[in-house]
């Protein structure tokens, strides 16, 4: 864009060029600030976690003992809790979210579709501490008295649904994360479904497919990459989500197969313990947990962006 | 028979997608209804004018947290908006071959960083050298979150300004910076402003980066002192064992969500009518 403008520009006098150069330089400095912030972030995460990395090495990631008083630091319970709650959240939100995206892009009239999408966007705007507030006072008691006893009586033969129902734990955290990831899955999936060329649908319908067959066998496969991208985006959000999870996961650094049991996540332990961490190893261990979380979300976000870019390009090329 | 079966599947599956939509969107209304019901019961004039009382006492308000939130968010906007805006102008108007993709990539990367990690960064940059928690540290944390949002939104909206407008300005003899300042930015101003409002609304709801930067204060805070904020108070009150504190958490939740949703609706429906707002 900028290059075409320069080509068209007639030969400028030197005074004019000075103004342009100054403007260029000023904006460049601010743009470089963005890069600088990212560099400092990575550097600080690496530097501040040096103490535990040197003392504990890779063992930190695979140890499941967390006892700051005796100086034992292991990341495994937190990584486990983060991954279990996020995967659980996606297991709930992916079918519901993709279903809603199909409805919004294929069935609903354009006006209603955009109105409903606006409501979904509002869901994304709700602060996470509000989700936590609602979860702690409404979802937790509901899960304790109805949800978990129900699962226990119906699916109790599975190891995931055994043990006492506390209300707080992996399952409740996964549920609230599911609601929080709806907007990402719905709006990104809807966009990639809308980018599928009209001809694809018409061809399937003219061959005698029903509306659902055309949607499920033609449109959805065509938009597959974008939908998978939306799932990775939601996963990145779920992994890094702090407040809502902190308030309902139960804050117990141990590994349980049962989803009813209280657990802990990386973001939650940093939130709860960082301001009180003393000594050198304790804060360093928490920063190293932050580094682990950072790497996880970077990978998920990177994959999401690649996939989303790939589908929107494909769609626009063939339209 | 076969056709009947296919038609039945068609209707059932399409019906299911409608049910999915209903479930996901009803979540919004359930959340709002609970907040209005519980918050409305608890909200009173004292909430806005009184200082919080000690644990176990009934009454008091969150006047200090409201002022603290305004201070911290205001300062974060003062730092974050200009940096984000100018970086966005750079990406849209001056992009160099090597640096522009790097800036774009790191802005997206920062956008995806969990907010708790931004809190760690602000802690190392401000709290560690100052040796105490402060509102300034909270503002730095929030501004780090704000910069990449505003950068990418500004870039998107300025890019949507038609080429013909730029060429018109250049043809009239304007040089590049004049073209940007008098034609491109005013033409894209509605979108840019929308992006800014949405960005500020987003950081206004953040709690995690404030937990170990601005922390909390029983009294009025200050730039150089630990300062109470609405979001921190919601968390702190909600996990406490006292009923009267729970009541206040609901009240604070209602105030917060009213402000955030109002900003969102205003920006998206009034200011950005007809403009599609890119996701951050």
mmCIF file of C-alpha atoms in Angstrom, chain A:
data_model
loop_
_atom_site.group_PDB
_atom_site.id
_atom_site.type_symbol
_atom_site.label_atom_id
_atom_site.label_comp_id
_atom_site.label_asym_id
_atom_site.label_seq_id
_atom_site.Cartn_x
_atom_site.Cartn_y
_atom_site.Cartn_z
ATOM 1 C CA UNK A 1 0.000 0.000 0.000
ATOM 2 C CA UNK A 2 2.663 2.449 1.083
ATOM 3 C CA UNK A 3 4.929 1.500 -1.799
ATOM 4 C CA UNK A 4 2.353 2.334 -4.476
ATOM 5 C CA UNK A 5 1.815 5.710 -2.859
ATOM 6 C CA UNK A 6 5.539 6.442 -3.025
ATOM 7 C CA UNK A 7 5.731 5.448 -6.659
ATOM 8 C CA UNK A 8 2.990 7.847 -7.649
ATOM 9 C CA UNK A 9 4.420 10.682 -5.597
ATOM 10 C CA UNK A 10 6.146 13.311 -7.760
ATOM 11 C CA UNK A 11 9.754 14.133 -6.956
ATOM 12 C CA UNK A 12 9.544 15.955 -3.641
ATOM 13 C CA UNK A 13 11.739 18.800 -2.528
ATOM 14 C CA UNK A 14 14.261 18.054 0.163
ATOM 15 C CA UNK A 15 12.301 20.002 2.816
ATOM 16 C CA UNK A 16 9.225 17.869 2.294
ATOM 17 C CA UNK A 17 11.296 14.741 2.473
ATOM 18 C CA UNK A 18 12.616 15.741 5.887
ATOM 19 C CA UNK A 19 9.050 15.885 7.254
ATOM 20 C CA UNK A 20 8.307 12.439 5.880
ATOM 21 C CA UNK A 21 11.495 11.035 7.297
ATOM 22 C CA UNK A 22 10.754 12.443 10.750
ATOM 23 C CA UNK A 23 7.222 11.001 10.681
ATOM 24 C CA UNK A 24 8.597 7.670 9.507
ATOM 25 C CA UNK A 25 11.209 7.641 12.257
ATOM 26 C CA UNK A 26 8.742 8.545 15.033
ATOM 27 C CA UNK A 27 6.252 5.839 14.117
ATOM 28 C CA UNK A 28 9.122 3.398 13.645
ATOM 29 C CA UNK A 29 10.321 4.037 17.200
ATOM 30 C CA UNK A 30 6.865 3.265 18.598
ATOM 31 C CA UNK A 31 6.540 0.183 16.417
ATOM 32 C CA UNK A 32 9.940 -0.970 17.672
ATOM 33 C CA UNK A 33 8.607 -0.538 21.235
ATOM 34 C CA UNK A 34 6.152 -3.357 20.545
ATOM 35 C CA UNK A 35 9.013 -5.664 19.557
ATOM 36 C CA UNK A 36 11.064 -4.470 22.531
ATOM 37 C CA UNK A 37 8.253 -5.325 24.979
ATOM 38 C CA UNK A 38 8.082 -8.863 23.584
ATOM 39 C CA UNK A 39 11.869 -9.266 23.804
ATOM 40 C CA UNK A 40 11.912 -8.013 27.415
ATOM 41 C CA UNK A 41 9.047 -10.379 28.255
ATOM 42 C CA UNK A 42 10.926 -13.432 27.006
ATOM 43 C CA UNK A 43 14.182 -12.259 28.592
ATOM 44 C CA UNK A 44 12.602 -11.626 32.001
ATOM 45 C CA UNK A 45 10.772 -14.952 32.037
ATOM 46 C CA UNK A 46 14.071 -16.682 31.248
ATOM 47 C CA UNK A 47 16.206 -14.616 33.604
ATOM 48 C CA UNK A 48 13.875 -14.615 36.616
ATOM 49 C CA UNK A 49 13.459 -18.377 36.437
ATOM 50 C CA UNK A 50 17.215 -19.029 36.231
ATOM 51 C CA UNK A 51 17.459 -20.109 39.891
ATOM 52 C CA UNK A 52 15.083 -23.064 39.544
ATOM 53 C CA UNK A 53 16.257 -24.003 36.079
ATOM 54 C CA UNK A 54 19.816 -24.341 37.346
ATOM 55 C CA UNK A 55 18.922 -26.116 40.579
ATOM 56 C CA UNK A 56 16.193 -28.455 39.380
ATOM 57 C CA UNK A 57 16.771 -28.717 35.632
ATOM 58 C CA UNK A 58 14.257 -30.693 33.588
ATOM 59 C CA UNK A 59 13.176 -32.560 36.726
ATOM 60 C CA UNK A 60 11.062 -29.519 37.590
ATOM 61 C CA UNK A 61 8.660 -30.375 34.788
ATOM 62 C CA UNK A 62 8.231 -34.007 35.833
ATOM 63 C CA UNK A 63 8.129 -33.790 39.605
ATOM 64 C CA UNK A 64 4.708 -33.809 41.234
ATOM 65 C CA UNK A 65 5.762 -32.542 44.672
ATOM 66 C CA UNK A 66 4.931 -28.931 45.411
ATOM 67 C CA UNK A 67 5.819 -27.842 48.910
ATOM 68 C CA UNK A 68 7.328 -24.354 49.115
ATOM 69 C CA UNK A 69 7.973 -24.717 52.864
ATOM 70 C CA UNK A 70 10.400 -27.610 52.370
ATOM 71 C CA UNK A 71 11.677 -26.186 49.087
ATOM 72 C CA UNK A 72 10.173 -28.861 46.830
ATOM 73 C CA UNK A 73 8.954 -27.572 43.496
ATOM 74 C CA UNK A 74 7.360 -29.717 40.822
ATOM 75 C CA UNK A 75 5.323 -28.453 37.893
ATOM 76 C CA UNK A 76 3.469 -31.630 36.986
ATOM 77 C CA UNK A 77 0.222 -31.145 39.000
ATOM 78 C CA UNK A 78 -0.191 -27.665 37.516
ATOM 79 C CA UNK A 79 0.528 -28.728 33.950
ATOM 80 C CA UNK A 80 -1.882 -31.635 34.447
ATOM 81 C CA UNK A 81 -4.615 -29.359 35.830
ATOM 82 C CA UNK A 82 -4.151 -26.805 33.053
ATOM 83 C CA UNK A 83 -4.294 -29.412 30.304
ATOM 84 C CA UNK A 84 -7.191 -31.398 31.820
ATOM 85 C CA UNK A 85 -9.426 -28.346 32.372
ATOM 86 C CA UNK A 86 -8.661 -26.959 28.904
ATOM 87 C CA UNK A 87 -9.288 -30.252 27.122
ATOM 88 C CA UNK A 88 -12.486 -30.735 29.116
ATOM 89 C CA UNK A 89 -13.596 -27.221 28.184
ATOM 90 C CA UNK A 90 -13.016 -27.906 24.506
ATOM 91 C CA UNK A 91 -14.791 -31.274 24.674
ATOM 92 C CA UNK A 92 -17.877 -29.309 25.707
ATOM 93 C CA UNK A 93 -17.465 -26.128 23.704
ATOM 94 C CA UNK A 94 -16.333 -27.545 20.337
ATOM 95 C CA UNK A 95 -19.533 -29.491 19.491
ATOM 96 C CA UNK A 96 -21.770 -26.728 20.812
ATOM 97 C CA UNK A 97 -19.727 -23.938 19.252
ATOM 98 C CA UNK A 98 -19.348 -25.546 15.830
ATOM 99 C CA UNK A 99 -23.062 -26.439 15.873
ATOM 100 C CA UNK A 100 -23.965 -22.845 16.617
ATOM 101 C CA UNK A 101 -21.550 -21.604 13.926
ATOM 102 C CA UNK A 102 -23.230 -23.907 11.381
ATOM 103 C CA UNK A 103 -26.632 -22.567 12.373
ATOM 104 C CA UNK A 104 -25.449 -18.943 12.168
ATOM 105 C CA UNK A 105 -23.758 -19.312 8.774
ATOM 106 C CA UNK A 106 -26.016 -21.810 6.978
ATOM 107 C CA UNK A 107 -29.516 -21.521 8.389
ATOM 108 C CA UNK A 108 -30.159 -18.186 10.063
ATOM 109 C CA UNK A 109 -31.116 -15.225 7.857
ATOM 110 C CA UNK A 110 -28.280 -12.688 7.547
ATOM 111 C CA UNK A 111 -29.884 -10.118 9.855
ATOM 112 C CA UNK A 112 -30.575 -12.567 12.671
ATOM 113 C CA UNK A 113 -27.175 -14.172 12.204
ATOM 114 C CA UNK A 114 -25.301 -10.920 12.681
ATOM 115 C CA UNK A 115 -27.477 -9.916 15.642
ATOM 116 C CA UNK A 116 -26.795 -13.243 17.356
ATOM 117 C CA UNK A 117 -23.086 -12.999 16.522
ATOM 118 C CA UNK A 118 -23.076 -9.612 18.212
ATOM 119 C CA UNK A 119 -24.459 -11.246 21.360
ATOM 120 C CA UNK A 120 -21.724 -13.878 21.139
ATOM 121 C CA UNK A 121 -19.131 -11.102 20.923
ATOM 122 C CA UNK A 122 -20.577 -9.611 24.108
ATOM 123 C CA UNK A 123 -20.021 -12.956 25.796
ATOM 124 C CA UNK A 124 -16.324 -12.530 24.934
ATOM 125 C CA UNK A 125 -16.312 -9.049 26.478
ATOM 126 C CA UNK A 126 -17.400 -10.232 29.927
ATOM 127 C CA UNK A 127 -14.403 -10.008 32.293
ATOM 128 C CA UNK A 128 -13.117 -13.338 33.555
ATOM 129 C CA UNK A 129 -13.487 -12.345 37.211
ATOM 130 C CA UNK A 130 -17.234 -12.030 36.569
ATOM 131 C CA UNK A 131 -17.303 -15.584 35.213
ATOM 132 C CA UNK A 132 -15.505 -16.597 38.392
ATOM 133 C CA UNK A 133 -17.969 -14.729 40.596
ATOM 134 C CA UNK A 134 -20.929 -16.456 38.961
ATOM 135 C CA UNK A 135 -19.224 -19.826 39.009
ATOM 136 C CA UNK A 136 -18.366 -19.658 42.686
ATOM 137 C CA UNK A 137 -21.887 -18.748 43.830
ATOM 138 C CA UNK A 138 -24.095 -20.523 41.302
ATOM 139 C CA UNK A 139 -22.224 -23.219 39.383
ATOM 140 C CA UNK A 140 -20.301 -24.685 42.338
ATOM 141 C CA UNK A 141 -23.402 -25.308 44.533
ATOM 142 C CA UNK A 142 -25.310 -26.647 41.503
ATOM 143 C CA UNK A 143 -22.517 -29.051 40.644
ATOM 144 C CA UNK A 144 -22.211 -30.177 44.259
ATOM 145 C CA UNK A 145 -25.902 -30.913 44.781
ATOM 146 C CA UNK A 146 -27.053 -31.974 41.305
ATOM 147 C CA UNK A 147 -24.452 -32.205 38.538
ATOM 148 C CA UNK A 148 -21.829 -34.401 40.154
ATOM 149 C CA UNK A 149 -24.230 -36.761 42.002
ATOM 150 C CA UNK A 150 -26.077 -37.229 38.705
ATOM 151 C CA UNK A 151 -22.890 -38.088 36.793
ATOM 152 C CA UNK A 152 -21.845 -40.409 39.588
ATOM 153 C CA UNK A 153 -25.103 -42.355 39.460
ATOM 154 C CA UNK A 154 -25.103 -42.657 35.672
ATOM 155 C CA UNK A 155 -21.414 -42.833 34.640
ATOM 156 C CA UNK A 156 -19.939 -43.682 38.041
ATOM 157 C CA UNK A 157 -18.314 -46.857 36.704
ATOM 158 C CA UNK A 158 -15.743 -44.678 34.903
ATOM 159 C CA UNK A 159 -12.754 -43.551 37.001
ATOM 160 C CA UNK A 160 -13.385 -39.916 35.936
ATOM 161 C CA UNK A 161 -16.679 -39.703 37.765
ATOM 162 C CA UNK A 162 -15.849 -41.169 41.154
ATOM 163 C CA UNK A 163 -15.115 -39.787 44.591
ATOM 164 C CA UNK A 164 -16.886 -37.239 46.731
ATOM 165 C CA UNK A 165 -18.641 -34.296 45.057
ATOM 166 C CA UNK A 166 -17.011 -31.102 46.337
ATOM 167 C CA UNK A 167 -18.430 -28.783 43.719
ATOM 168 C CA UNK A 168 -15.017 -27.235 43.125
ATOM 169 C CA UNK A 169 -12.620 -29.156 40.903
ATOM 170 C CA UNK A 170 -11.570 -29.979 37.341
ATOM 171 C CA UNK A 171 -15.106 -30.496 36.066
ATOM 172 C CA UNK A 172 -16.483 -27.161 37.280
ATOM 173 C CA UNK A 173 -13.400 -25.318 35.997
ATOM 174 C CA UNK A 174 -13.773 -27.076 32.642
ATOM 175 C CA UNK A 175 -17.451 -26.085 32.441
ATOM 176 C CA UNK A 176 -16.828 -22.409 33.092
ATOM 177 C CA UNK A 177 -13.921 -22.446 30.608
ATOM 178 C CA UNK A 178 -16.247 -24.003 28.043
ATOM 179 C CA UNK A 179 -18.605 -21.039 28.310
ATOM 180 C CA UNK A 180 -15.657 -18.664 28.063
ATOM 181 C CA UNK A 181 -14.373 -20.295 24.859
ATOM 182 C CA UNK A 182 -17.743 -20.322 23.021
ATOM 183 C CA UNK A 183 -17.245 -16.883 21.424
ATOM 184 C CA UNK A 184 -13.843 -17.772 19.921
ATOM 185 C CA UNK A 185 -15.067 -20.994 18.378
ATOM 186 C CA UNK A 186 -18.370 -19.573 17.162
ATOM 187 C CA UNK A 187 -17.194 -16.367 15.554
ATOM 188 C CA UNK A 188 -14.032 -17.735 13.905
ATOM 189 C CA UNK A 189 -15.773 -20.916 12.677
ATOM 190 C CA UNK A 190 -18.679 -18.864 11.396
ATOM 191 C CA UNK A 191 -16.318 -16.648 9.428
ATOM 192 C CA UNK A 192 -14.567 -19.594 7.800
ATOM 193 C CA UNK A 193 -17.922 -21.209 6.969
ATOM 194 C CA UNK A 194 -19.107 -17.970 5.401
ATOM 195 C CA UNK A 195 -15.915 -17.881 3.297
ATOM 196 C CA UNK A 196 -16.926 -21.135 1.560
ATOM 197 C CA UNK A 197 -18.006 -20.269 -2.003
ATOM 198 C CA UNK A 198 -21.717 -20.454 -2.740
ATOM 199 C CA UNK A 199 -21.133 -22.762 -5.710
ATOM 200 C CA UNK A 200 -19.980 -25.535 -3.400
ATOM 201 C CA UNK A 201 -23.342 -25.576 -1.649
ATOM 202 C CA UNK A 202 -25.313 -25.261 -4.871
ATOM 203 C CA UNK A 203 -23.406 -28.117 -6.494
ATOM 204 C CA UNK A 204 -24.125 -30.426 -3.562
ATOM 205 C CA UNK A 205 -27.796 -29.455 -3.420
ATOM 206 C CA UNK A 206 -28.245 -29.906 -7.177
ATOM 207 C CA UNK A 207 -26.866 -33.442 -6.868
ATOM 208 C CA UNK A 208 -29.786 -34.177 -4.564
ATOM 209 C CA UNK A 209 -28.103 -33.761 -1.192
ATOM 210 C CA UNK A 210 -30.238 -32.549 1.675
ATOM 211 C CA UNK A 211 -29.326 -29.282 3.362
ATOM 212 C CA UNK A 212 -27.592 -31.141 6.164
ATOM 213 C CA UNK A 213 -25.668 -33.431 3.795
ATOM 214 C CA UNK A 214 -24.456 -30.454 1.791
ATOM 215 C CA UNK A 215 -23.411 -28.687 4.999
ATOM 216 C CA UNK A 216 -21.739 -31.639 6.694
ATOM 217 C CA UNK A 217 -20.127 -33.318 3.691
ATOM 218 C CA UNK A 218 -19.199 -30.298 1.588
ATOM 219 C CA UNK A 219 -19.212 -26.983 3.455
ATOM 220 C CA UNK A 220 -17.701 -28.104 6.769
ATOM 221 C CA UNK A 221 -14.805 -30.062 5.165
ATOM 222 C CA UNK A 222 -14.088 -27.034 2.977
ATOM 223 C CA UNK A 223 -13.827 -24.797 6.083
ATOM 224 C CA UNK A 224 -12.076 -27.480 8.144
ATOM 225 C CA UNK A 225 -8.774 -25.676 8.591
ATOM 226 C CA UNK A 226 -10.459 -22.516 9.857
ATOM 227 C CA UNK A 227 -12.575 -24.487 12.305
ATOM 228 C CA UNK A 228 -9.514 -26.324 13.619
ATOM 229 C CA UNK A 229 -7.818 -22.925 13.852
ATOM 230 C CA UNK A 230 -10.669 -21.618 15.990
ATOM 231 C CA UNK A 231 -10.242 -24.631 18.278
ATOM 232 C CA UNK A 232 -6.545 -23.910 18.785
ATOM 233 C CA UNK A 233 -7.375 -20.253 19.449
ATOM 234 C CA UNK A 234 -9.894 -21.313 22.084
ATOM 235 C CA UNK A 235 -7.366 -23.758 23.534
ATOM 236 C CA UNK A 236 -4.768 -20.995 23.874
ATOM 237 C CA UNK A 237 -7.322 -18.849 25.714
ATOM 238 C CA UNK A 238 -8.375 -21.697 27.977
ATOM 239 C CA UNK A 239 -4.785 -22.582 28.894
ATOM 240 C CA UNK A 240 -3.995 -19.037 29.982
ATOM 241 C CA UNK A 241 -7.289 -18.251 31.684
ATOM 242 C CA UNK A 242 -6.638 -17.256 35.268
ATOM 243 C CA UNK A 243 -9.338 -15.739 37.425
ATOM 244 C CA UNK A 244 -12.351 -17.931 36.728
ATOM 245 C CA UNK A 245 -10.259 -21.099 37.073
ATOM 246 C CA UNK A 246 -8.549 -19.904 40.257
ATOM 247 C CA UNK A 247 -11.930 -19.386 41.890
ATOM 248 C CA UNK A 248 -13.397 -22.827 41.171
ATOM 249 C CA UNK A 249 -10.598 -25.369 40.623
ATOM 250 C CA UNK A 250 -10.089 -25.981 44.342
ATOM 251 C CA UNK A 251 -6.386 -25.055 44.562
ATOM 252 C CA UNK A 252 -4.962 -28.430 45.505
ATOM 253 C CA UNK A 253 -1.597 -29.283 43.911
ATOM 254 C CA UNK A 254 -2.177 -32.981 43.349
ATOM 255 C CA UNK A 255 -3.063 -35.254 40.449
ATOM 256 C CA UNK A 256 -6.368 -37.134 40.461
ATOM 257 C CA UNK A 257 -8.036 -39.204 37.787
ATOM 258 C CA UNK A 258 -11.452 -38.117 39.043
ATOM 259 C CA UNK A 259 -12.783 -34.938 37.493
ATOM 260 C CA UNK A 260 -14.672 -34.197 40.709
ATOM 261 C CA UNK A 261 -11.431 -33.798 42.656
ATOM 262 C CA UNK A 262 -9.969 -30.380 43.342
ATOM 263 C CA UNK A 263 -6.824 -29.540 41.378
ATOM 264 C CA UNK A 264 -4.681 -26.600 40.388
ATOM 265 C CA UNK A 265 -3.634 -24.883 37.169
ATOM 266 C CA UNK A 266 -0.464 -22.995 36.223
ATOM 267 C CA UNK A 267 -2.191 -19.629 35.991
ATOM 268 C CA UNK A 268 -4.052 -20.237 39.254
ATOM 269 C CA UNK A 269 -0.955 -21.063 41.288
ATOM 270 C CA UNK A 270 0.819 -17.951 39.999
ATOM 271 C CA UNK A 271 -2.245 -15.862 40.850
ATOM 272 C CA UNK A 272 -2.556 -17.245 44.368
ATOM 273 C CA UNK A 273 1.042 -17.558 45.478
ATOM 274 C CA UNK A 274 3.153 -15.046 43.577
ATOM 275 C CA UNK A 275 2.554 -12.027 45.814
ATOM 276 C CA UNK A 276 3.526 -14.057 48.887
ATOM 277 C CA UNK A 277 6.473 -15.963 47.404
ATOM 278 C CA UNK A 278 9.659 -15.271 49.351
ATOM 279 C CA UNK A 279 13.251 -16.407 48.991
ATOM 280 C CA UNK A 280 14.904 -17.043 45.639
ATOM 281 C CA UNK A 281 13.643 -20.460 44.579
ATOM 282 C CA UNK A 282 9.941 -19.924 45.259
ATOM 283 C CA UNK A 283 9.337 -16.918 42.972
ATOM 284 C CA UNK A 284 11.702 -18.416 40.392
ATOM 285 C CA UNK A 285 9.657 -21.628 40.361
ATOM 286 C CA UNK A 286 6.484 -19.621 39.774
ATOM 287 C CA UNK A 287 8.119 -17.635 36.967
ATOM 288 C CA UNK A 288 9.297 -20.885 35.392
ATOM 289 C CA UNK A 289 5.708 -22.114 35.509
ATOM 290 C CA UNK A 290 4.844 -18.873 33.725
ATOM 291 C CA UNK A 291 7.492 -19.682 31.122
ATOM 292 C CA UNK A 292 5.936 -23.126 30.564
ATOM 293 C CA UNK A 293 2.500 -21.539 30.151
ATOM 294 C CA UNK A 294 3.936 -18.909 27.800
ATOM 295 C CA UNK A 295 5.447 -21.588 25.551
ATOM 296 C CA UNK A 296 2.202 -23.601 25.517
ATOM 297 C CA UNK A 297 0.059 -20.616 24.510
ATOM 298 C CA UNK A 298 2.562 -19.402 21.898
ATOM 299 C CA UNK A 299 2.482 -22.779 20.147
ATOM 300 C CA UNK A 300 -1.343 -22.948 20.239
ATOM 301 C CA UNK A 301 -1.744 -19.366 19.014
ATOM 302 C CA UNK A 302 0.809 -19.881 16.252
ATOM 303 C CA UNK A 303 -0.990 -22.980 14.988
ATOM 304 C CA UNK A 304 -4.345 -21.183 15.187
ATOM 305 C CA UNK A 305 -3.138 -18.225 13.152
ATOM 306 C CA UNK A 306 -1.519 -20.379 10.477
ATOM 307 C CA UNK A 307 -4.696 -22.421 10.028
ATOM 308 C CA UNK A 308 -7.021 -19.398 10.014
ATOM 309 C CA UNK A 309 -4.863 -17.548 7.483
ATOM 310 C CA UNK A 310 -4.734 -20.668 5.312
ATOM 311 C CA UNK A 311 -8.544 -20.992 5.117
ATOM 312 C CA UNK A 312 -9.416 -17.357 4.590
ATOM 313 C CA UNK A 313 -6.878 -17.255 1.721
ATOM 314 C CA UNK A 314 -8.265 -20.402 0.164
ATOM 315 C CA UNK A 315 -11.831 -19.083 0.390
ATOM 316 C CA UNK A 316 -11.117 -15.683 -1.087
ATOM 317 C CA UNK A 317 -9.034 -17.140 -3.914
ATOM 318 C CA UNK A 318 -11.845 -19.272 -5.277
ATOM 319 C CA UNK A 319 -14.749 -16.885 -4.740
#
